[in-house]
């Protein structure tokens, strides 16, 4: 049995699409091969589906520009599965409208409120793919509003943030950046969301000010915690006000899908992502898959859209490392979904000899 578990090829193919393209390429050469597919995510887009929830519920929330949008959340073993990108994903905002100075995480709070009203008291939150850089202030504003309504308080009444600590939150991400500093949310991630250098500096000052005020109010500071800078500082808000703990998104997905049990029946694992390099080995999905497979004695092939430092990946333990775009015509757009699917199919069909 061949086990397929691809991360998304960002801007190109979802995890499901990559898995299906790989399966099609395999069956074109070996129509009787047994294939098992697992959708995957490290906490960003696709996290909800990848967690294989018991049920999915639909709701309406605000996107990062405070426009109504459709969103889903899941419930698994009584825990709410929240994918931040469902509410405030960067992909929901037209490029010309992206503005991290304005973008708000309010919709994430709305997702949590919907899950609370559905009976959930524990949350698994996939951080990633957000359009926001507001340090979670929008989310906190929404949760404050909901809590005050339940307590029949007015909007101007003081808000006791200790009520948020009753929530049990696990964060899923592969991001280890702190909230502030040269490796923080503003400097590293805000430019990807449309911020120019001046806006980056303003966002940094906002984050520093908020963190200082929160530390004085609560007597401790979580802004330097690994992952505090995830999703534009949403990680910090969860850690500072809800004492959330961070876990590898890839590990949570593997656990949720019974990956180790499936490995016992597997002869080969094929994994991949949009771009593979030295960073892949720092907790990205393919490296987590490799760690599990090596313990089970199963070989892993890595198939990606771009490959840098191939030898480092081979030295880490991948049996083969393949770039689907090697030797391909330059007059085609490698980020075109149909082109990428076809190249993935062809690369895998040539690669595997059973």
XYZ file of C-alpha atoms in Angstrom:
354
model
C 0.000 0.000 0.000
C 1.217 3.507 -0.858
C 0.298 6.248 1.583
C -0.086 9.754 0.136
C 0.062 12.794 2.414
C 0.746 16.092 0.640
C 0.676 19.556 2.105
C -0.852 22.224 -0.120
C 1.137 23.766 -2.961
C 0.308 27.344 -1.959
C -1.408 29.351 -4.660
C -1.611 26.265 -6.789
C -3.031 23.023 -5.354
C -4.757 22.103 -2.137
C -3.649 19.061 -0.182
C -6.589 17.103 -1.594
C -5.784 18.137 -5.173
C -2.128 17.184 -4.785
C -3.034 13.802 -3.320
C -5.465 13.120 -6.169
C -2.956 14.160 -8.827
C -0.360 11.859 -7.308
C -2.844 8.987 -7.123
C -3.813 9.518 -10.762
C -0.169 9.419 -11.818
C 0.392 6.187 -9.907
C -2.704 4.459 -11.293
C -1.787 5.477 -14.847
C 1.242 3.201 -14.512
C -0.057 0.675 -11.984
C -3.840 0.409 -12.096
C -3.968 -2.226 -9.346
C -1.912 -0.333 -6.757
C -3.516 0.162 -3.347
C -3.478 3.823 -2.334
C -4.507 5.569 0.857
C -4.749 9.372 0.940
C -4.568 11.742 3.919
C -5.304 15.449 3.627
C -2.752 17.471 5.552
C -2.018 20.924 6.888
C 0.455 22.455 9.313
C -2.256 24.722 10.751
C -3.026 27.016 7.830
C -5.530 26.651 5.012
C -7.058 23.184 4.899
C -6.530 22.533 8.613
C -10.224 21.949 9.291
C -10.582 19.198 6.667
C -7.201 17.739 7.558
C -8.266 17.248 11.179
C -11.023 14.927 9.981
C -13.725 16.314 12.312
C -16.729 14.287 13.398
C -18.989 17.001 12.015
C -18.670 20.362 10.290
C -20.941 23.287 11.084
C -21.575 26.292 8.855
C -21.838 29.870 10.069
C -21.490 33.503 9.019
C -18.665 35.652 10.385
C -16.753 38.764 9.374
C -13.650 38.542 7.223
C -10.525 40.608 7.877
C -12.128 43.645 6.209
C -15.294 43.247 8.339
C -17.410 41.970 5.468
C -19.764 39.056 6.038
C -18.382 35.749 4.800
C -19.267 32.070 4.974
C -17.134 29.934 7.275
C -17.031 26.467 8.776
C -15.784 25.008 12.035
C -15.635 21.411 13.146
C -16.232 19.334 16.235
C -14.095 16.301 17.013
C -14.343 14.379 20.275
C -16.211 17.349 21.727
C -13.469 19.830 20.827
C -13.980 22.698 18.431
C -11.692 22.673 15.402
C -11.096 26.270 14.329
C -9.250 27.203 11.150
C -8.340 30.884 11.359
C -8.192 31.159 7.569
C -11.880 30.218 7.358
C -12.696 33.623 8.819
C -9.789 35.980 8.148
C -7.825 34.160 5.467
C -5.634 36.237 3.172
C -7.180 34.484 0.190
C -10.579 35.978 1.047
C -9.295 39.505 0.484
C -8.752 40.919 -3.006
C -5.086 41.903 -3.458
C -5.934 45.549 -4.022
C -7.902 45.670 -0.738
C -5.319 44.040 1.529
C -4.292 46.384 4.332
C -2.743 44.917 7.501
C -3.231 48.247 9.290
C -6.989 47.796 8.976
C -7.408 44.004 8.872
C -9.037 42.612 12.009
C -9.224 39.175 13.626
C -12.789 39.855 14.856
C -14.134 36.963 12.775
C -11.942 34.477 14.643
C -13.717 35.497 17.845
C -17.040 34.955 16.091
C -16.000 31.431 15.088
C -15.136 30.704 18.722
C -18.467 32.113 19.906
C -20.342 29.884 17.442
C -18.379 26.869 18.711
C -19.077 27.874 22.331
C -22.791 28.079 21.594
C -22.563 24.624 20.006
C -21.378 23.305 23.387
C -17.600 23.298 22.946
C -15.327 24.285 25.811
C -12.053 23.079 24.305
C -10.594 24.507 21.124
C -7.955 23.402 18.652
C -7.034 26.446 16.583
C -5.114 26.222 13.313
C -3.030 29.372 12.921
C -1.942 30.305 9.435
C -2.950 31.982 6.202
C -4.375 35.040 7.944
C -4.663 38.542 6.484
C -4.294 40.136 9.919
C -1.519 41.743 11.930
C -3.593 43.054 14.856
C -2.111 40.878 17.641
C -5.527 39.301 18.151
C -7.155 42.550 19.323
C -10.132 42.054 17.020
C -10.720 38.553 18.352
C -10.463 39.797 21.945
C -12.952 42.573 21.209
C -15.458 40.023 19.895
C -15.002 37.722 22.900
C -15.358 40.679 25.267
C -18.603 41.692 23.581
C -19.980 38.147 23.855
C -18.947 37.765 27.504
C -20.489 41.108 28.461
C -23.734 40.194 26.751
C -23.904 36.952 28.746
C -23.265 38.897 31.965
C -25.752 41.649 30.990
C -23.004 44.256 31.120
C -22.627 47.406 29.051
C -19.865 47.836 26.485
C -18.164 50.459 28.654
C -18.041 48.277 31.766
C -14.566 46.999 32.779
C -13.799 43.596 31.277
C -12.332 40.925 33.531
C -10.035 39.066 31.113
C -9.637 36.191 33.583
C -12.888 34.778 32.180
C -10.962 33.877 29.021
C -8.633 31.623 30.975
C -11.502 29.195 31.466
C -11.135 28.296 27.784
C -8.804 25.401 27.014
C -7.001 26.219 23.771
C -4.424 24.276 21.770
C -2.727 26.160 18.945
C -1.636 24.351 15.797
C 1.216 25.909 13.859
C 4.782 25.367 12.692
C 5.630 29.041 13.327
C 8.120 29.683 16.138
C 8.468 33.471 15.728
C 7.955 35.747 18.747
C 5.496 38.642 18.640
C 8.014 41.473 18.245
C 11.554 42.143 17.079
C 13.326 41.424 13.783
C 11.893 37.881 13.740
C 8.458 38.986 14.936
C 5.048 39.112 13.311
C 5.378 42.569 11.736
C 8.842 42.242 10.212
C 8.511 38.663 8.967
C 4.874 38.232 8.001
C 3.271 41.652 7.456
C 5.044 42.255 4.100
C 3.407 39.060 2.820
C 0.053 40.633 3.680
C 0.642 43.858 1.810
C 2.549 46.023 4.309
C 5.175 48.448 3.063
C 8.262 49.300 5.197
C 6.545 52.223 6.936
C 3.523 50.108 7.780
C 5.781 47.365 9.129
C 7.341 49.817 11.571
C 3.926 51.083 12.671
C 2.663 47.523 13.198
C 5.784 46.754 15.226
C 5.192 49.774 17.476
C 1.567 48.762 17.946
C 2.601 45.244 18.938
C 5.239 46.463 21.400
C 2.777 48.891 23.004
C 0.033 46.274 23.306
C 2.414 43.706 24.775
C 3.755 46.200 27.330
C 0.254 47.211 28.411
C -0.933 43.610 28.660
C 2.128 42.643 30.704
C 1.489 45.456 33.184
C -2.175 44.493 33.445
C -1.617 40.769 33.927
C 1.796 40.603 35.549
C 3.406 38.369 32.925
C 4.488 38.618 29.297
C 4.074 35.901 26.659
C 5.260 38.031 23.736
C 8.601 36.197 23.476
C 7.036 32.742 23.495
C 7.741 30.687 20.350
C 4.711 31.034 18.101
C 3.452 34.300 19.606
C 3.973 35.917 16.213
C 1.848 33.366 14.360
C -1.122 34.668 12.350
C -0.192 38.306 12.844
C 0.110 37.980 16.604
C -3.014 35.888 17.161
C -0.746 33.323 18.793
C 0.223 35.944 21.365
C -3.393 36.844 22.186
C -4.269 33.203 22.782
C -1.171 32.647 24.938
C -1.392 35.888 26.922
C -5.109 35.844 27.672
C -6.083 32.151 27.472
C -2.835 30.435 28.461
C -2.972 28.491 25.201
C -0.297 25.922 24.435
C 1.364 25.518 21.061
C 1.693 22.190 19.271
C 2.930 21.165 15.857
C 0.036 21.428 13.436
C 1.442 18.548 11.414
C 1.646 16.317 14.500
C -1.959 17.084 15.421
C -3.118 16.214 11.907
C -1.196 12.936 11.886
C -2.625 11.979 15.275
C -6.139 12.892 14.201
C -5.902 10.626 11.139
C -4.305 7.617 12.831
C -1.168 7.985 10.724
C 1.014 5.637 12.781
C -1.546 2.838 12.465
C -1.721 3.348 8.693
C 2.074 3.171 8.486
C 1.956 -0.436 9.667
C 0.228 -1.366 6.406
C 2.267 0.918 4.148
C 5.067 -0.099 1.787
C 5.891 3.484 0.808
C 4.945 7.040 1.760
C 4.866 9.893 -0.752
C 4.710 13.408 0.642
C 5.373 16.881 -0.681
C 4.764 20.617 -0.619
C 5.076 23.659 -2.824
C 8.732 24.307 -2.044
C 11.217 22.132 -0.164
C 14.531 23.299 1.276
C 16.432 23.427 4.549
C 13.356 24.990 6.198
C 11.412 21.816 5.436
C 13.479 20.020 8.044
C 12.449 22.503 10.745
C 9.059 21.006 11.592
C 7.308 21.266 8.237
C 4.836 18.527 7.364
C 7.196 16.409 5.185
C 9.819 16.261 7.948
C 7.227 15.243 10.552
C 5.968 12.549 8.169
C 9.569 11.404 7.673
C 10.189 11.125 11.412
C 7.156 8.893 11.890
C 7.850 6.758 8.805
C 11.512 6.146 9.687
C 10.483 4.825 13.102
C 8.159 2.416 11.302
C 10.839 1.428 8.772
C 8.925 2.821 5.786
C 10.644 4.756 2.994
C 9.483 8.286 2.165
C 9.650 9.997 -1.233
C 9.482 13.804 -1.299
C 7.848 15.415 -4.350
C 7.680 19.216 -4.509
C 7.209 22.138 -6.849
C 10.622 23.611 -6.064
C 13.641 21.976 -4.437
C 16.678 23.694 -2.946
C 19.537 21.966 -1.123
C 18.494 18.530 -2.336
C 21.438 16.835 -0.623
C 20.384 18.073 2.808
C 16.941 16.574 2.237
C 18.433 13.267 1.127
C 20.811 13.265 4.083
C 17.826 13.779 6.393
C 16.414 10.462 5.225
C 14.139 10.956 2.216
C 14.769 8.057 -0.165
C 14.168 10.272 -3.221
C 13.635 14.002 -3.693
C 11.831 15.059 -6.873
C 11.028 18.490 -8.312
C 8.023 18.261 -10.610
C 9.185 21.309 -12.601
C 12.664 20.070 -13.524
C 13.096 19.987 -17.297
C 9.641 21.424 -17.976
C 8.812 24.044 -20.646
C 9.386 27.599 -19.482
C 6.453 28.976 -21.483
C 4.012 27.358 -19.023
C 3.071 28.882 -15.678
C 4.139 26.374 -12.992
C 1.636 27.943 -10.577
C -1.297 27.260 -12.890
C -3.361 24.572 -11.188
C -3.830 22.413 -14.287
C -0.150 22.656 -15.199
C 0.903 21.722 -11.669
C -1.492 18.770 -11.548
C -0.231 17.415 -14.845
C 3.405 17.804 -13.847
C 2.804 16.087 -10.523
C 1.009 13.211 -12.237
C 3.838 12.761 -14.758
C 6.621 13.039 -12.175
C 5.112 10.388 -9.920
C 4.239 8.102 -12.818
C 7.877 8.073 -13.954
C 9.261 7.860 -10.463
C 7.621 4.827 -8.945
C 8.499 1.379 -10.249
C 6.545 -1.311 -8.459
